């Protein structure tokens, strides 16, 4: 039998820690604590952790996954916005205090220079309300992060892994694919959490890729993705017109050039955004760049 990775990965242990500190789960912060050690094992295996890895964790909670990370990786820096949890983590992660750093703040406000080291991997059971935003933000702003293995709502994992032509493929997918591509996934049912969430979950691994575009062209590609999916039932020509018409004088300045942009990119303006490949969105971005604000 494999060694238990975290003594907190049971409902009774989780309740005991919370009660000892006079705490309860906070629905507003998306707190659903993982209580299955086998799932922790699958997470660390999918992340391919070694003691050479420096890890960033977002939303450590009471430290259930954190302990597993500290046992399987090198240093861990965790970011937690709940002001009630630092005291809990100081206790549960005490045996690894020399390799564990906790930053008490919102992860979306975190700056790279606030970290004690440059983490190579993000491994986290993310708060579901901000999970998609956090993953994209980390890949955009933390260049040292080469891989993310994260627990998210199943439908968010669907968006992260979507291919052109399916309903889950959208602007978010295009933006994320500028930085990373899916490299593994497994489902996690509600019964593996305390309290059980009302949605199915999934752990997905995303590996960083090299984007062939300049930062300006990449930003233009993301803007064109937003425009193409602004009204996804419409053609990309009509969706782009709607999108840019609502963006003030600077946005409207591109309208006379849209036909030329589609022509130069070799994209039929009667297509819908969901049919365009990542490479086609990149061509749109490159061609639209001179006309974007």
Tab-separated table of N, CA and C in Angstrom, residues 123-264:
chain	number	residue	atom	x	y	z
A	123	UNK	N	0.764	23.923	-8.839
A	123	UNK	CA	-0.046	22.756	-8.480
A	123	UNK	C	-1.033	23.223	-7.432
A	124	UNK	N	-2.338	23.085	-7.715
A	124	UNK	CA	-3.309	23.692	-6.813
A	124	UNK	C	-4.702	23.108	-6.994
A	125	UNK	N	-5.434	23.093	-5.887
A	125	UNK	CA	-6.878	22.875	-5.900
A	125	UNK	C	-7.480	24.276	-5.874
A	126	UNK	N	-7.784	24.820	-7.039
A	126	UNK	CA	-8.099	26.238	-7.164
A	126	UNK	C	-9.527	26.571	-6.738
A	127	UNK	N	-9.724	27.768	-6.176
A	127	UNK	CA	-11.098	28.257	-5.956
A	127	UNK	C	-11.814	28.338	-7.311
A	128	UNK	N	-12.947	27.661	-7.445
A	128	UNK	CA	-13.543	27.484	-8.759
A	128	UNK	C	-13.990	28.783	-9.421
A	129	UNK	N	-14.400	29.768	-8.625
A	129	UNK	CA	-14.909	31.013	-9.209
A	129	UNK	C	-13.838	31.769	-9.987
A	130	UNK	N	-12.573	31.572	-9.641
A	130	UNK	CA	-11.494	32.328	-10.290
A	130	UNK	C	-10.473	31.416	-10.953
A	131	UNK	N	-10.750	30.129	-11.039
A	131	UNK	CA	-9.754	29.164	-11.500
A	131	UNK	C	-9.241	29.470	-12.907
A	132	UNK	N	-10.158	29.701	-13.842
A	132	UNK	CA	-9.735	29.962	-15.220
A	132	UNK	C	-8.882	31.222	-15.293
A	133	UNK	N	-9.300	32.251	-14.581
A	133	UNK	CA	-8.562	33.516	-14.572
A	133	UNK	C	-7.171	33.343	-13.980
A	134	UNK	N	-7.067	32.596	-12.879
A	134	UNK	CA	-5.778	32.398	-12.212
A	134	UNK	C	-4.803	31.662	-13.124
A	135	UNK	N	-5.256	30.607	-13.783
A	135	UNK	CA	-4.362	29.820	-14.636
A	135	UNK	C	-3.808	30.666	-15.771
A	136	UNK	N	-4.674	31.406	-16.460
A	136	UNK	CA	-4.211	32.252	-17.550
A	136	UNK	C	-3.280	33.339	-17.036
A	137	UNK	N	-3.611	33.919	-15.896
A	137	UNK	CA	-2.796	34.978	-15.306
A	137	UNK	C	-1.399	34.472	-14.952
A	138	UNK	N	-1.318	33.279	-14.385
A	138	UNK	CA	-0.013	32.727	-14.015
A	138	UNK	C	0.850	32.501	-15.248
A	139	UNK	N	0.278	31.937	-16.296
A	139	UNK	CA	1.062	31.715	-17.514
A	139	UNK	C	1.473	33.036	-18.178
A	140	UNK	N	0.615	34.037	-18.080
A	140	UNK	CA	0.928	35.336	-18.683
A	140	UNK	C	2.029	36.071	-17.929
A	141	UNK	N	1.974	36.064	-16.596
A	141	UNK	CA	2.830	36.957	-15.810
A	141	UNK	C	4.003	36.280	-15.098
A	142	UNK	N	3.948	34.964	-14.933
A	142	UNK	CA	5.011	34.268	-14.212
A	142	UNK	C	5.753	33.359	-15.190
A	143	UNK	N	6.754	33.922	-15.835
A	143	UNK	CA	7.428	33.230	-16.931
A	143	UNK	C	8.177	31.986	-16.481
A	144	UNK	N	8.512	31.896	-15.205
A	144	UNK	CA	9.231	30.714	-14.726
A	144	UNK	C	8.349	29.476	-14.683
A	145	UNK	N	7.036	29.673	-14.595
A	145	UNK	CA	6.112	28.535	-14.488
A	145	UNK	C	5.996	27.827	-15.837
A	146	UNK	N	6.463	26.596	-15.875
A	146	UNK	CA	6.476	25.813	-17.105
A	146	UNK	C	5.341	24.809	-17.187
A	147	UNK	N	4.635	24.642	-16.077
A	147	UNK	CA	3.585	23.624	-16.045
A	147	UNK	C	2.577	23.973	-14.962
A	148	UNK	N	1.309	23.676	-15.233
A	148	UNK	CA	0.250	23.847	-14.235
A	148	UNK	C	-0.554	22.558	-14.147
A	149	UNK	N	-0.692	22.038	-12.935
A	149	UNK	CA	-1.548	20.878	-12.693
A	149	UNK	C	-2.564	21.324	-11.655
A	150	UNK	N	-3.818	21.498	-12.086
A	150	UNK	CA	-4.795	22.185	-11.249
A	150	UNK	C	-6.126	21.452	-11.205
A	151	UNK	N	-6.751	21.509	-10.042
A	151	UNK	CA	-8.121	21.033	-9.869
A	151	UNK	C	-9.061	22.177	-10.194
A	152	UNK	N	-9.968	21.933	-11.134
A	152	UNK	CA	-10.926	22.952	-11.552
A	152	UNK	C	-12.279	22.296	-11.768
A	153	UNK	N	-13.292	23.110	-11.965
A	153	UNK	CA	-14.605	22.596	-12.334
A	153	UNK	C	-14.475	21.878	-13.679
A	154	UNK	N	-15.178	20.778	-13.849
A	154	UNK	CA	-15.027	19.959	-15.058
A	154	UNK	C	-15.272	20.763	-16.327
A	155	UNK	N	-16.253	21.666	-16.292
A	155	UNK	CA	-16.546	22.423	-17.508
A	155	UNK	C	-15.442	23.428	-17.825
A	156	UNK	N	-14.710	23.889	-16.809
A	156	UNK	CA	-13.560	24.757	-17.053
A	156	UNK	C	-12.432	23.951	-17.701
A	157	UNK	N	-12.224	22.731	-17.224
A	157	UNK	CA	-11.236	21.858	-17.859
A	157	UNK	C	-11.608	21.595	-19.312
A	158	UNK	N	-12.913	21.475	-19.586
A	158	UNK	CA	-13.365	21.291	-20.967
A	158	UNK	C	-12.962	22.487	-21.829
A	159	UNK	N	-13.119	23.690	-21.292
A	159	UNK	CA	-12.730	24.895	-22.039
A	159	UNK	C	-11.225	24.954	-22.251
A	160	UNK	N	-10.473	24.540	-21.247
A	160	UNK	CA	-9.018	24.566	-21.353
A	160	UNK	C	-8.498	23.593	-22.410
A	161	UNK	N	-9.189	22.467	-22.559
A	161	UNK	CA	-8.721	21.415	-23.458
A	161	UNK	C	-9.460	21.374	-24.791
A	162	UNK	N	-10.394	22.310	-25.019
A	162	UNK	CA	-11.273	22.247	-26.196
A	162	UNK	C	-10.512	22.394	-27.509
A	163	UNK	N	-11.057	21.762	-28.522
A	163	UNK	CA	-10.539	21.878	-29.884
A	163	UNK	C	-11.555	22.627	-30.739
A	164	UNK	N	-11.122	23.226	-31.843
A	164	UNK	CA	-12.062	23.951	-32.714
A	164	UNK	C	-13.236	23.074	-33.117
A	165	UNK	N	-14.401	23.710	-33.189
A	165	UNK	CA	-15.587	23.017	-33.655
A	165	UNK	C	-16.494	22.493	-32.562
A	166	UNK	N	-16.073	22.597	-31.296
A	166	UNK	CA	-16.922	22.142	-30.204
A	166	UNK	C	-17.399	23.339	-29.393
A	167	UNK	N	-18.472	23.157	-28.630
A	167	UNK	CA	-19.102	24.282	-27.936
A	167	UNK	C	-18.205	24.894	-26.860
A	168	UNK	N	-17.288	24.108	-26.302
A	168	UNK	CA	-16.427	24.621	-25.233
A	168	UNK	C	-15.266	25.456	-25.756
A	169	UNK	N	-15.035	25.424	-27.041
A	169	UNK	CA	-13.947	26.193	-27.652
A	169	UNK	C	-14.380	27.647	-27.775
A	170	UNK	N	-13.598	28.540	-27.187
A	170	UNK	CA	-13.966	29.953	-27.214
A	170	UNK	C	-12.759	30.844	-27.047
A	171	UNK	N	-13.016	32.104	-26.746
A	171	UNK	CA	-11.933	33.081	-26.621
A	171	UNK	C	-10.943	32.671	-25.534
A	172	UNK	N	-11.456	32.141	-24.425
A	172	UNK	CA	-10.545	31.731	-23.350
A	172	UNK	C	-9.595	30.637	-23.837
A	173	UNK	N	-10.113	29.666	-24.570
A	173	UNK	CA	-9.279	28.593	-25.087
A	173	UNK	C	-8.156	29.148	-25.951
A	174	UNK	N	-8.496	30.073	-26.845
A	174	UNK	CA	-7.502	30.663	-27.740
A	174	UNK	C	-6.430	31.404	-26.935
A	175	UNK	N	-6.856	32.152	-25.920
A	175	UNK	CA	-5.894	32.902	-25.103
A	175	UNK	C	-4.959	31.965	-24.350
A	176	UNK	N	-5.521	30.920	-23.742
A	176	UNK	CA	-4.697	29.990	-22.979
A	176	UNK	C	-3.707	29.267	-23.886
A	177	UNK	N	-4.127	28.933	-25.106
A	177	UNK	CA	-3.258	28.201	-26.025
A	177	UNK	C	-2.106	29.048	-26.559
A	178	UNK	N	-2.137	30.332	-26.293
A	178	UNK	CA	-0.973	31.152	-26.616
A	178	UNK	C	0.196	30.790	-25.709
A	179	UNK	N	-0.117	30.188	-24.563
A	179	UNK	CA	0.899	29.924	-23.548
A	179	UNK	C	1.095	28.448	-23.220
A	180	UNK	N	0.018	27.649	-23.320
A	180	UNK	CA	0.112	26.272	-22.830
A	180	UNK	C	-0.845	25.360	-23.576
A	181	UNK	N	-0.557	24.057	-23.496
A	181	UNK	CA	-1.428	23.059	-24.108
A	181	UNK	C	-1.675	21.923	-23.122
A	182	UNK	N	-2.835	21.256	-23.216
A	182	UNK	CA	-3.158	20.188	-22.268
A	182	UNK	C	-2.238	18.992	-22.432
A	183	UNK	N	-1.880	18.368	-21.285
A	183	UNK	CA	-0.959	17.235	-21.309
A	183	UNK	C	-1.420	16.106	-20.391
A	184	UNK	N	-2.696	16.105	-20.020
A	184	UNK	CA	-3.227	15.047	-19.160
A	184	UNK	C	-4.394	15.547	-18.342
A	185	UNK	N	-5.247	14.594	-17.934
A	185	UNK	CA	-6.452	14.987	-17.202
A	185	UNK	C	-7.079	13.758	-16.559
A	186	UNK	N	-7.749	13.944	-15.407
A	186	UNK	CA	-8.575	12.884	-14.836
A	186	UNK	C	-9.743	13.513	-14.076
A	187	UNK	N	-10.892	12.814	-13.999
A	187	UNK	CA	-12.086	13.353	-13.331
A	187	UNK	C	-12.020	13.167	-11.831
A	188	UNK	N	-12.723	14.039	-11.098
A	188	UNK	CA	-12.823	13.931	-9.641
A	188	UNK	C	-14.284	14.185	-9.265
A	189	UNK	N	-14.923	13.224	-8.651
A	189	UNK	CA	-16.341	13.339	-8.314
A	189	UNK	C	-16.546	14.135	-7.027
A	190	UNK	N	-17.757	14.667	-6.806
A	190	UNK	CA	-18.026	15.500	-5.624
A	190	UNK	C	-17.745	14.816	-4.296
A	191	UNK	N	-17.884	13.494	-4.231
A	191	UNK	CA	-17.696	12.780	-2.980
A	191	UNK	C	-16.279	12.804	-2.435
A	192	UNK	N	-15.336	13.325	-3.223
A	192	UNK	CA	-13.950	13.406	-2.772
A	192	UNK	C	-13.647	14.687	-2.003
A	193	UNK	N	-14.694	15.485	-1.727
A	193	UNK	CA	-14.500	16.772	-1.062
A	193	UNK	C	-15.368	16.884	0.185
A	194	UNK	N	-14.941	17.773	1.087
A	194	UNK	CA	-15.750	18.163	2.242
A	194	UNK	C	-15.816	19.689	2.274
A	195	UNK	N	-17.027	20.274	2.189
A	195	UNK	CA	-18.277	19.604	1.811
A	195	UNK	C	-18.276	19.298	0.320
A	196	UNK	N	-19.108	18.363	-0.144
A	196	UNK	CA	-19.130	18.042	-1.567
A	196	UNK	C	-19.642	19.234	-2.397
A	197	UNK	N	-18.939	19.601	-3.448
A	197	UNK	CA	-19.451	20.678	-4.312
A	197	UNK	C	-20.637	20.178	-5.132
A	198	UNK	N	-21.345	21.107	-5.740
A	198	UNK	CA	-22.517	20.744	-6.547
A	198	UNK	C	-22.153	20.504	-8.009
A	199	UNK	N	-20.878	20.442	-8.284
A	199	UNK	CA	-20.406	20.263	-9.662
A	199	UNK	C	-19.357	19.162	-9.694
A	200	UNK	N	-19.153	18.604	-10.881
A	200	UNK	CA	-18.060	17.661	-11.074
A	200	UNK	C	-16.761	18.432	-11.268
A	201	UNK	N	-15.670	17.807	-10.901
A	201	UNK	CA	-14.360	18.450	-10.984
A	201	UNK	C	-13.436	17.640	-11.874
A	202	UNK	N	-12.298	18.229	-12.194
A	202	UNK	CA	-11.275	17.537	-12.967
A	202	UNK	C	-9.926	18.138	-12.626
A	203	UNK	N	-8.916	17.302	-12.675
A	203	UNK	CA	-7.541	17.783	-12.585
A	203	UNK	C	-6.964	17.763	-13.991
A	204	UNK	N	-6.407	18.873	-14.412
A	204	UNK	CA	-5.837	18.974	-15.750
A	204	UNK	C	-4.414	19.491	-15.656
A	205	UNK	N	-3.558	18.948	-16.477
A	205	UNK	CA	-2.179	19.431	-16.560
A	205	UNK	C	-2.003	20.206	-17.859
A	206	UNK	N	-1.366	21.366	-17.755
A	206	UNK	CA	-1.082	22.222	-18.896
A	206	UNK	C	0.413	22.498	-18.936
A	207	UNK	N	1.038	22.248	-20.081
A	207	UNK	CA	2.467	22.486	-20.243
A	207	UNK	C	2.701	23.730	-21.088
A	208	UNK	N	3.628	24.568	-20.642
A	208	UNK	CA	3.927	25.800	-21.381
A	208	UNK	C	4.501	25.478	-22.755
A	209	UNK	N	4.118	26.284	-23.743
A	209	UNK	CA	4.667	26.179	-25.084
A	209	UNK	C	5.277	27.513	-25.478
A	210	UNK	N	6.115	27.491	-26.468
A	210	UNK	CA	6.691	28.724	-26.985
A	210	UNK	C	5.731	29.336	-28.001
A	211	UNK	N	5.340	30.573	-27.782
A	211	UNK	CA	4.461	31.258	-28.727
A	211	UNK	C	5.317	31.893	-29.817
A	212	UNK	N	4.977	31.672	-31.096
A	212	UNK	CA	5.786	32.218	-32.184
A	212	UNK	C	5.583	33.715	-32.412
A	213	UNK	N	4.645	34.325	-31.696
A	213	UNK	CA	4.322	35.732	-31.925
A	213	UNK	C	5.045	36.658	-30.962
A	214	UNK	N	5.178	37.907	-31.375
A	214	UNK	CA	5.654	38.943	-30.465
A	214	UNK	C	4.564	39.215	-29.437
A	215	UNK	N	4.904	39.811	-28.294
A	215	UNK	CA	3.862	40.128	-27.307
A	215	UNK	C	2.740	40.979	-27.886
A	216	UNK	N	3.068	41.942	-28.755
A	216	UNK	CA	2.036	42.800	-29.344
A	216	UNK	C	1.110	41.996	-30.252
A	217	UNK	N	1.686	41.116	-31.065
A	217	UNK	CA	0.875	40.299	-31.961
A	217	UNK	C	0.038	39.297	-31.170
A	218	UNK	N	0.602	38.777	-30.100
A	218	UNK	CA	-0.144	37.847	-29.245
A	218	UNK	C	-1.343	38.557	-28.623
A	219	UNK	N	-1.139	39.780	-28.158
A	219	UNK	CA	-2.250	40.551	-27.596
A	219	UNK	C	-3.315	40.814	-28.653
A	220	UNK	N	-2.884	41.081	-29.878
A	220	UNK	CA	-3.837	41.310	-30.969
A	220	UNK	C	-4.626	40.041	-31.272
A	221	UNK	N	-3.966	38.892	-31.205
A	221	UNK	CA	-4.653	37.619	-31.412
A	221	UNK	C	-5.739	37.423	-30.358
A	222	UNK	N	-5.422	37.747	-29.121
A	222	UNK	CA	-6.400	37.608	-28.035
A	222	UNK	C	-7.577	38.565	-28.241
A	223	UNK	N	-7.298	39.782	-28.706
A	223	UNK	CA	-8.368	40.739	-28.978
A	223	UNK	C	-9.279	40.225	-30.091
A	224	UNK	N	-8.695	39.667	-31.133
A	224	UNK	CA	-9.504	39.151	-32.246
A	224	UNK	C	-10.315	37.928	-31.803
A	225	UNK	N	-9.786	37.156	-30.855
A	225	UNK	CA	-10.563	36.038	-30.320
A	225	UNK	C	-11.765	36.564	-29.554
A	226	UNK	N	-11.548	37.588	-28.723
A	226	UNK	CA	-12.668	38.211	-28.014
A	226	UNK	C	-13.710	38.709	-29.004
A	227	UNK	N	-13.248	39.327	-30.070
A	227	UNK	CA	-14.164	39.892	-31.066
A	227	UNK	C	-14.927	38.793	-31.804
A	228	UNK	N	-14.236	37.731	-32.171
A	228	UNK	CA	-14.860	36.653	-32.939
A	228	UNK	C	-15.914	35.906	-32.144
A	229	UNK	N	-15.747	35.859	-30.811
A	229	UNK	CA	-16.695	35.134	-29.967
A	229	UNK	C	-17.632	36.065	-29.203
A	230	UNK	N	-17.608	37.359	-29.526
A	230	UNK	CA	-18.469	38.307	-28.817
A	230	UNK	C	-19.936	37.914	-28.952
A	231	UNK	N	-20.319	37.496	-30.138
A	231	UNK	CA	-21.656	36.939	-30.399
A	231	UNK	C	-21.426	35.685	-31.225
A	232	UNK	N	-21.195	34.572	-30.544
A	232	UNK	CA	-20.654	33.393	-31.208
A	232	UNK	C	-21.599	32.753	-32.211
A	233	UNK	N	-22.871	33.098	-32.178
A	233	UNK	CA	-23.789	32.546	-33.173
A	233	UNK	C	-23.691	33.276	-34.510
A	234	UNK	N	-23.052	34.436	-34.496
A	234	UNK	CA	-22.919	35.218	-35.722
A	234	UNK	C	-21.643	34.846	-36.466
A	235	UNK	N	-21.547	35.286	-37.718
A	235	UNK	CA	-20.307	35.135	-38.462
A	235	UNK	C	-19.227	35.976	-37.790
A	236	UNK	N	-17.966	35.655	-38.059
A	236	UNK	CA	-16.913	36.435	-37.428
A	236	UNK	C	-16.949	37.886	-37.890
A	237	UNK	N	-17.386	38.133	-39.115
A	237	UNK	CA	-17.481	39.514	-39.596
A	237	UNK	C	-18.482	40.300	-38.756
A	238	UNK	N	-19.662	39.739	-38.548
A	238	UNK	CA	-20.688	40.443	-37.783
A	238	UNK	C	-20.345	40.518	-36.298
A	239	UNK	N	-19.754	39.462	-35.779
A	239	UNK	CA	-19.365	39.472	-34.372
A	239	UNK	C	-18.286	40.527	-34.121
A	240	UNK	N	-17.318	40.627	-35.016
A	240	UNK	CA	-16.258	41.626	-34.873
A	240	UNK	C	-16.818	43.045	-34.971
A	241	UNK	N	-17.779	43.242	-35.865
A	241	UNK	CA	-18.392	44.567	-35.991
A	241	UNK	C	-19.099	44.957	-34.692
A	242	UNK	N	-19.834	44.010	-34.129
A	242	UNK	CA	-20.519	44.274	-32.863
A	242	UNK	C	-19.522	44.593	-31.764
A	243	UNK	N	-18.476	43.801	-31.685
A	243	UNK	CA	-17.463	43.959	-30.637
A	243	UNK	C	-16.768	45.315	-30.732
A	244	UNK	N	-16.246	45.653	-31.892
A	244	UNK	CA	-15.469	46.882	-32.023
A	244	UNK	C	-16.348	48.137	-32.015
A	245	UNK	N	-17.599	47.999	-32.418
A	245	UNK	CA	-18.510	49.154	-32.377
A	245	UNK	C	-18.780	49.601	-30.944
A	246	UNK	N	-18.636	48.697	-30.000
A	246	UNK	CA	-18.894	49.018	-28.605
A	246	UNK	C	-17.656	49.420	-27.834
A	247	UNK	N	-16.562	49.679	-28.525
A	247	UNK	CA	-15.308	49.996	-27.851
A	247	UNK	C	-14.834	51.430	-28.117
A	248	UNK	N	-15.794	52.323	-28.325
A	248	UNK	CA	-15.451	53.733	-28.469
A	248	UNK	C	-14.811	54.065	-29.798
A	249	UNK	N	-14.291	55.280	-29.884
A	249	UNK	CA	-13.729	55.770	-31.148
A	249	UNK	C	-12.558	54.915	-31.611
A	250	UNK	N	-11.696	54.482	-30.686
A	250	UNK	CA	-10.543	53.663	-31.078
A	250	UNK	C	-10.976	52.312	-31.631
A	251	UNK	N	-12.010	51.742	-31.013
A	251	UNK	CA	-12.514	50.473	-31.507
A	251	UNK	C	-13.140	50.611	-32.877
A	252	UNK	N	-13.901	51.664	-33.058
A	252	UNK	CA	-14.579	51.870	-34.349
A	252	UNK	C	-13.596	52.151	-35.474
A	253	UNK	N	-12.378	52.576	-35.125
A	253	UNK	CA	-11.398	52.910	-36.162
A	253	UNK	C	-10.988	51.703	-36.993
A	254	UNK	N	-11.130	50.493	-36.430
A	254	UNK	CA	-10.742	49.301	-37.177
A	254	UNK	C	-11.827	48.836	-38.141
A	255	UNK	N	-13.068	49.291	-37.947
A	255	UNK	CA	-14.197	48.775	-38.730
A	255	UNK	C	-13.983	48.873	-40.242
A	256	UNK	N	-13.492	50.001	-40.775
A	256	UNK	CA	-13.303	50.070	-42.227
A	256	UNK	C	-12.229	49.118	-42.751
A	257	UNK	N	-11.426	48.574	-41.850
A	257	UNK	CA	-10.312	47.731	-42.278
A	257	UNK	C	-10.571	46.239	-42.077
A	258	UNK	N	-11.714	45.884	-41.491
A	258	UNK	CA	-11.961	44.483	-41.173
A	258	UNK	C	-11.962	43.581	-42.408
A	259	UNK	N	-12.588	44.042	-43.482
A	259	UNK	CA	-12.622	43.220	-44.701
A	259	UNK	C	-11.218	42.918	-45.193
A	260	UNK	N	-10.345	43.923	-45.137
A	260	UNK	CA	-8.967	43.724	-45.571
A	260	UNK	C	-8.221	42.775	-44.635
A	261	UNK	N	-8.520	42.891	-43.327
A	261	UNK	CA	-7.893	42.000	-42.351
A	261	UNK	C	-8.248	40.547	-42.651
A	262	UNK	N	-9.525	40.265	-42.879
A	262	UNK	CA	-9.952	38.900	-43.186
A	262	UNK	C	-9.304	38.415	-44.483
A	263	UNK	N	-9.246	39.277	-45.480
A	263	UNK	CA	-8.657	38.900	-46.766
A	263	UNK	C	-7.170	38.596	-46.618
A	264	UNK	N	-6.461	39.470	-45.919
A	264	UNK	CA	-5.020	39.271	-45.745
A	264	UNK	C	-4.709	38.022	-44.929
